[in-house]
Amino acid sequence: MTTAPHVTAAAPVPAQSTYQSRVAEYWNIEENPVNLELGKIDDLYHHHYGIGTADDSVLDEPDPTRRHERITAELHRLEQAQAELLAARLGPLSPTDRVFDAGCGRGGGSVVAHSRYGCQADGVTISAKQADFANTQARKRGIEDKVRYHHRNMLDTGLPTGAFAASWNNESTMYVELELLFAEHARLLRRGGRYVVITGCYNDAYGRASREVSLINAHYICDIHPRSAYFRAMARNRLVPVHVEDLTEAALPYWELRSKADGLVTGIEDTFLTAYKNGSFQYLLIAADRV
Ligand code: SAH
């Protein structure tokens, strides 16, 4: 009698919904200057927003070329500060630890975590183009043996169970069902591991999703969850919050500056500012322990 070989590895790109294919298409063709020009400064590519006080003097620069360069650098500095804030919550970690970057974009977050802790990182994105781009960057830095990017679905990664000391989502939870996402994080994290999310969420205390939240959903083809959904889905998936931080105020200077950055605006800036200011939308960091 012969037996069929036992195959355990997941397909490189597990079956994805039509919606997920549309999201992949969006990121495969995305080439916004606000993402590419900022990244070029130091080859750290972030597709998330910035936090902290902005140096508004960049707007007073008289020379147009220099003005553009200074605004670009300032927005990048604020995005980098956001990535550092998230990375700081992942630790302590050692070089033998592995971390998982869910919805990794062009890869900046994994490089930040690796630079800080020396740890190994696996990033996953539904966009093949982003995964290729990020792997090329890792090779250029000579860290491709430590930092790897995969074209996969973060809900079904095929990565090994319990192998990760920390994991995160940086502005990528609004593309997926939280129950499925947190089940995958809980599977990948070892007991005592740390999960961190930074996300825009709608404010339950406002009521339902506001007009602005709906416009943001339409702009990015996403589905912003209410704040309550995070805590409910975490509680059901062995993720126990240890730190919650409302970053809404800290996010405003970035959006104010970006709204004045000719050539870098994407058209969604005023909607974000209105949504944050009318209380319908919040920028939240949650750190949780995998128990
Ligand atoms: N975390 C990154 C990128 C955020 S942009 C950063 O901070 O720069 C949102 C990312 O989520 C994109 O890379 C997109 O490809 C990814 N994404 C959306 N749905 C996904 C899914 N189902 N599986 C994996 N990645 C997904």
Short mmCIF file of C-alpha atoms and ligand atoms in Angstrom, two decimals:
data_model
loop_
_atom_site.label_atom_id
_atom_site.label_comp_id
_atom_site.label_asym_id
_atom_site.label_seq_id
_atom_site.Cartn_x
_atom_site.Cartn_y
_atom_site.Cartn_z
CA MET A 1 0.00 0.00 0.00
CA THR A 2 1.27 3.47 -0.75
CA THR A 3 0.28 6.59 1.12
CA ALA A 4 0.12 10.08 -0.31
CA PRO A 5 2.90 12.38 0.90
CA HIS A 6 1.78 14.51 3.84
CA VAL A 7 1.77 18.15 2.76
CA THR A 8 1.61 20.71 5.57
CA ALA A 9 2.86 23.93 3.98
CA ALA A 10 0.20 26.45 2.99
CA ALA A 11 -0.04 27.48 -0.63
CA PRO A 12 2.04 30.64 -1.18
CA VAL A 13 -1.10 32.67 -1.78
CA PRO A 14 -4.05 30.95 -0.13
CA ALA A 15 -7.43 31.33 -1.76
CA GLN A 16 -8.48 34.93 -1.43
CA SER A 17 -11.81 36.65 -1.74
CA THR A 18 -12.67 38.97 -4.60
CA TYR A 19 -12.43 41.83 -2.11
CA GLN A 20 -8.90 40.79 -1.16
CA SER A 21 -7.95 40.65 -4.84
CA ARG A 22 -9.18 44.24 -5.24
CA VAL A 23 -7.12 45.32 -2.20
CA ALA A 24 -4.07 43.59 -3.70
CA GLU A 25 -4.64 45.41 -7.00
CA TYR A 26 -4.86 48.74 -5.18
CA TRP A 27 -1.47 48.20 -3.49
CA ASN A 28 0.12 46.69 -6.59
CA ILE A 29 -0.44 49.91 -8.54
CA GLU A 30 -0.10 52.38 -5.65
CA GLU A 31 2.72 54.86 -6.29
CA ASN A 32 1.72 57.91 -4.28
CA PRO A 33 4.56 60.41 -3.94
CA VAL A 34 3.74 60.70 -0.23
CA ASN A 35 4.78 57.05 0.12
CA LEU A 36 7.69 56.88 -2.34
CA GLU A 37 9.36 60.29 -1.96
CA LEU A 38 9.39 60.06 1.82
CA GLY A 39 10.82 56.54 1.75
CA LYS A 40 13.62 57.48 -0.61
CA ILE A 41 15.16 59.72 2.06
CA ASP A 42 16.64 56.79 4.00
CA ASP A 43 15.11 53.75 2.29
CA LEU A 44 12.60 53.24 5.09
CA TYR A 45 9.24 52.96 3.34
CA HIS A 46 6.19 53.56 5.54
CA HIS A 47 2.56 53.49 4.46
CA HIS A 48 1.18 54.86 7.68
CA TYR A 49 0.68 58.30 9.17
CA GLY A 50 2.85 60.32 11.49
CA ILE A 51 2.66 61.47 15.10
CA GLY A 52 4.17 64.20 17.26
CA THR A 53 4.79 67.93 17.08
CA ALA A 54 5.60 69.17 13.59
CA ASP A 55 8.17 71.81 12.74
CA ASP A 56 5.87 74.20 10.87
CA SER A 57 8.78 76.49 9.94
CA VAL A 58 9.28 74.22 6.90
CA LEU A 59 6.22 75.92 5.40
CA ASP A 60 7.96 79.32 5.53
CA GLU A 61 10.91 78.20 3.43
CA PRO A 62 11.05 80.68 0.51
CA ASP A 63 12.87 78.50 -2.04
CA PRO A 64 10.21 76.19 -3.61
CA THR A 65 12.55 73.22 -4.16
CA ARG A 66 14.00 73.46 -0.69
CA ARG A 67 10.49 73.94 0.76
CA HIS A 68 9.31 70.71 -0.85
CA GLU A 69 12.38 68.84 0.44
CA ARG A 70 11.93 70.13 3.97
CA ILE A 71 8.20 69.30 4.10
CA THR A 72 8.94 65.82 2.74
CA ALA A 73 11.64 65.25 5.37
CA GLU A 74 9.41 66.51 8.17
CA LEU A 75 6.49 64.23 7.20
CA HIS A 76 8.92 61.30 7.01
CA ARG A 77 10.31 62.14 10.47
CA LEU A 78 6.77 62.02 11.92
CA GLU A 79 6.01 58.70 10.19
CA GLN A 80 9.29 57.30 11.50
CA ALA A 81 8.32 58.45 15.02
CA GLN A 82 5.08 56.47 14.68
CA ALA A 83 7.00 53.33 13.65
CA GLU A 84 9.42 53.76 16.58
CA LEU A 85 6.53 54.14 19.04
CA LEU A 86 5.05 50.86 17.85
CA ALA A 87 8.42 49.05 17.85
CA ALA A 88 9.14 50.23 21.42
CA ARG A 89 6.01 48.37 22.60
CA LEU A 90 7.12 45.05 21.06
CA GLY A 91 10.05 44.51 23.39
CA PRO A 92 12.12 43.49 25.13
CA LEU A 93 13.30 41.21 22.34
CA SER A 94 16.61 39.53 21.54
CA PRO A 95 18.33 38.66 18.23
CA THR A 96 17.09 35.06 18.48
CA ASP A 97 13.45 36.21 18.63
CA ARG A 98 11.17 36.23 15.60
CA VAL A 99 8.54 38.90 14.94
CA PHE A 100 5.60 38.98 12.52
CA ASP A 101 4.58 42.15 10.62
CA ALA A 102 0.99 41.66 9.41
CA GLY A 103 0.11 43.78 6.36
CA CYS A 104 3.71 44.96 6.01
CA GLY A 105 3.41 47.34 3.04
CA ARG A 106 6.80 48.19 1.50
CA GLY A 107 8.49 46.84 4.61
CA GLY A 108 9.68 49.80 6.74
CA GLY A 109 8.20 48.52 10.02
CA SER A 110 10.09 45.22 9.97
CA VAL A 111 13.37 47.03 9.30
CA VAL A 112 12.70 49.35 12.25
CA ALA A 113 12.03 46.37 14.56
CA HIS A 114 15.12 44.53 13.32
CA SER A 115 17.33 47.62 13.73
CA ARG A 116 16.09 48.13 17.27
CA TYR A 117 16.29 44.55 18.57
CA GLY A 118 18.40 42.59 16.08
CA CYS A 119 15.42 40.21 15.86
CA GLN A 120 14.32 38.26 12.78
CA ALA A 121 11.20 39.53 11.03
CA ASP A 122 8.63 38.05 8.68
CA GLY A 123 6.41 40.55 6.90
CA VAL A 124 3.27 39.52 5.02
CA THR A 125 1.40 41.55 2.40
CA ILE A 126 -1.36 40.64 -0.02
CA SER A 127 0.46 42.67 -2.71
CA ALA A 128 3.10 40.71 -4.65
CA LYS A 129 4.68 43.95 -5.80
CA GLN A 130 5.13 45.21 -2.25
CA ALA A 131 6.70 41.93 -1.11
CA ASP A 132 9.19 42.05 -4.01
CA PHE A 133 9.99 45.69 -3.33
CA ALA A 134 10.55 45.04 0.39
CA ASN A 135 12.77 41.99 -0.26
CA THR A 136 14.89 44.04 -2.68
CA GLN A 137 15.32 46.69 0.03
CA ALA A 138 16.33 44.03 2.58
CA ARG A 139 18.96 42.70 0.15
CA LYS A 140 20.31 46.24 -0.39
CA ARG A 141 20.70 46.59 3.36
CA GLY A 142 22.29 43.14 3.62
CA ILE A 143 19.69 41.94 6.13
CA GLU A 144 17.83 39.50 3.84
CA ASP A 145 18.80 36.57 6.08
CA LYS A 146 17.02 38.27 9.02
CA VAL A 147 14.14 40.18 7.43
CA ARG A 148 11.92 38.40 4.91
CA TYR A 149 8.73 39.44 3.18
CA HIS A 150 6.05 37.12 1.86
CA HIS A 151 3.21 37.58 -0.59
CA ARG A 152 0.53 35.97 1.54
CA ASN A 153 -2.78 36.53 3.25
CA MET A 154 -2.26 37.63 6.86
CA LEU A 155 -5.34 35.65 7.90
CA ASP A 156 -3.72 32.42 6.73
CA THR A 157 0.05 32.91 6.70
CA GLY A 158 1.35 29.33 6.73
CA LEU A 159 4.02 30.56 9.19
CA PRO A 160 4.88 28.24 12.10
CA THR A 161 2.64 28.04 15.20
CA GLY A 162 4.02 29.58 18.42
CA ALA A 163 7.26 30.66 16.74
CA PHE A 164 6.90 34.42 17.29
CA ALA A 165 7.77 36.55 20.32
CA ALA A 166 5.89 39.58 18.99
CA SER A 167 3.61 40.61 16.17
CA TRP A 168 1.80 43.71 14.99
CA ASN A 169 -0.54 45.43 12.56
CA ASN A 170 0.33 48.97 11.60
CA GLU A 171 -2.71 50.45 9.85
CA SER A 172 -3.73 47.22 8.19
CA THR A 173 -6.55 45.85 10.39
CA MET A 174 -9.27 47.73 8.49
CA TYR A 175 -8.87 45.32 5.57
CA VAL A 176 -9.84 42.18 7.46
CA GLU A 177 -12.24 40.54 9.88
CA LEU A 178 -10.75 41.02 13.33
CA GLU A 179 -11.82 37.60 14.65
CA LEU A 180 -9.90 35.83 11.89
CA LEU A 181 -6.92 38.16 12.21
CA PHE A 182 -6.53 37.80 15.97
CA ALA A 183 -6.97 34.03 15.76
CA GLU A 184 -3.96 33.96 13.41
CA HIS A 185 -1.88 36.22 15.69
CA ALA A 186 -2.81 34.06 18.70
CA ARG A 187 -1.71 30.98 16.75
CA LEU A 188 1.63 32.50 15.69
CA LEU A 189 2.56 34.09 19.03
CA ARG A 190 4.17 32.06 21.74
CA ARG A 191 2.57 32.19 25.18
CA GLY A 192 3.57 35.52 26.79
CA GLY A 193 4.20 37.04 23.36
CA ARG A 194 3.28 40.65 22.63
CA TYR A 195 0.82 41.93 20.05
CA VAL A 196 0.62 45.63 19.08
CA VAL A 197 -1.81 47.42 16.78
CA ILE A 198 -1.93 51.03 15.63
CA THR A 199 -5.14 51.78 13.77
CA GLY A 200 -7.81 54.29 12.93
CA CYS A 201 -11.10 53.19 14.44
CA TYR A 202 -14.51 54.79 14.67
CA ASN A 203 -15.63 56.02 18.03
CA ASP A 204 -18.52 54.02 19.53
CA ALA A 205 -19.35 57.02 21.70
CA TYR A 206 -20.09 59.04 18.53
CA GLY A 207 -22.65 56.48 17.44
CA ARG A 208 -22.10 54.81 14.09
CA ALA A 209 -19.57 55.50 11.32
CA SER A 210 -19.65 59.19 10.36
CA ARG A 211 -19.73 60.58 6.83
CA GLU A 212 -15.96 61.14 7.05
CA VAL A 213 -15.30 57.58 8.18
CA SER A 214 -17.36 56.35 5.23
CA LEU A 215 -15.35 58.57 2.86
CA ILE A 216 -12.08 57.14 4.21
CA ASN A 217 -13.46 53.63 3.68
CA ALA A 218 -14.30 54.48 0.07
CA HIS A 219 -10.91 56.12 -0.54
CA TYR A 220 -8.86 53.11 0.62
CA ILE A 221 -11.39 50.30 -0.11
CA CYS A 222 -11.39 49.38 3.54
CA ASP A 223 -13.86 48.86 6.38
CA ILE A 224 -12.91 50.77 9.53
CA HIS A 225 -13.94 48.90 12.68
CA PRO A 226 -15.42 50.50 15.79
CA ARG A 227 -13.10 50.77 18.81
CA SER A 228 -15.20 48.21 20.72
CA ALA A 229 -14.60 45.52 18.07
CA TYR A 230 -10.88 45.42 18.86
CA PHE A 231 -11.32 44.64 22.54
CA ARG A 232 -14.09 42.12 21.90
CA ALA A 233 -12.10 40.21 19.28
CA MET A 234 -8.91 40.30 21.37
CA ALA A 235 -10.70 38.95 24.44
CA ARG A 236 -12.01 36.06 22.35
CA ASN A 237 -8.55 35.22 21.04
CA ARG A 238 -6.34 35.11 24.15
CA LEU A 239 -4.99 38.63 23.61
CA VAL A 240 -5.19 40.68 26.83
CA PRO A 241 -4.62 44.46 26.49
CA VAL A 242 -1.81 45.81 28.66
CA HIS A 243 -1.59 49.35 27.25
CA VAL A 244 -4.06 51.52 25.33
CA GLU A 245 -3.09 54.93 23.99
CA ASP A 246 -5.28 57.42 22.16
CA LEU A 247 -2.96 58.98 19.55
CA THR A 248 -5.64 61.16 17.94
CA GLU A 249 -4.24 64.48 19.25
CA ALA A 250 -0.70 63.41 18.39
CA ALA A 251 -1.75 62.67 14.81
CA LEU A 252 -3.20 66.12 14.06
CA PRO A 253 0.07 68.02 13.34
CA TYR A 254 1.02 65.46 10.68
CA TRP A 255 -2.31 65.87 8.90
CA GLU A 256 -2.22 69.68 9.18
CA LEU A 257 1.23 69.73 7.59
CA ARG A 258 0.38 67.12 4.96
CA SER A 259 -2.72 69.06 3.90
CA LYS A 260 -0.41 71.95 2.96
CA ALA A 261 2.19 69.82 1.19
CA ASP A 262 1.62 70.52 -2.51
CA GLY A 263 2.57 67.54 -4.62
CA LEU A 264 2.23 65.11 -1.71
CA VAL A 265 -1.47 65.42 -0.86
CA THR A 266 -3.68 62.50 -1.87
CA GLY A 267 -7.01 64.31 -1.40
CA ILE A 268 -8.06 62.58 1.83
CA GLU A 269 -6.29 65.01 4.19
CA ASP A 270 -9.22 67.29 5.07
CA THR A 271 -11.48 64.29 5.64
CA PHE A 272 -9.03 62.88 8.21
CA LEU A 273 -8.77 66.25 9.96
CA THR A 274 -12.57 66.64 10.13
CA ALA A 275 -13.05 63.06 11.31
CA TYR A 276 -10.52 63.45 14.12
CA LYS A 277 -11.84 66.85 15.15
CA ASN A 278 -15.56 65.95 15.17
CA GLY A 279 -14.87 63.01 17.47
CA SER A 280 -16.08 60.29 15.10
CA PHE A 281 -12.66 58.79 14.41
CA GLN A 282 -9.73 57.92 16.66
CA TYR A 283 -6.12 56.91 16.16
CA LEU A 284 -5.41 54.18 18.66
CA LEU A 285 -2.49 52.06 19.88
CA ILE A 286 -3.29 48.85 21.72
CA ALA A 287 -0.61 46.53 23.12
CA ALA A 288 -1.73 43.10 24.33
CA ASP A 289 -0.19 40.00 25.83
CA ARG A 290 -0.83 36.58 24.33
CA VAL A 291 -1.89 34.49 27.32
N1 SAH B 1 2.00 48.22 7.84
C1 SAH B 1 2.54 48.90 6.69
C2 SAH B 1 1.55 49.08 5.54
C3 SAH B 1 0.17 49.63 5.86
S1 SAH B 1 -0.83 49.78 4.39
C4 SAH B 1 3.15 50.21 7.12
O1 SAH B 1 2.99 50.60 8.28
O2 SAH B 1 3.81 50.85 6.31
C5 SAH B 1 -1.90 48.34 4.48
C6 SAH B 1 -1.23 47.04 4.11
O3 SAH B 1 -2.11 45.97 4.41
C7 SAH B 1 -0.85 46.88 2.64
O4 SAH B 1 0.47 46.44 2.56
C8 SAH B 1 -1.78 45.74 2.15
O5 SAH B 1 -1.21 44.93 1.14
C9 SAH B 1 -1.94 44.97 3.43
N2 SAH B 1 -3.08 44.03 3.44
C10 SAH B 1 -4.40 44.31 3.29
N3 SAH B 1 -5.12 43.18 3.39
C11 SAH B 1 -4.24 42.16 3.59
C12 SAH B 1 -4.37 40.75 3.78
N4 SAH B 1 -5.56 40.14 3.79
N5 SAH B 1 -3.24 40.02 3.96
C13 SAH B 1 -2.02 40.61 3.95
N6 SAH B 1 -1.84 41.95 3.79
C14 SAH B 1 -2.94 42.71 3.61
#
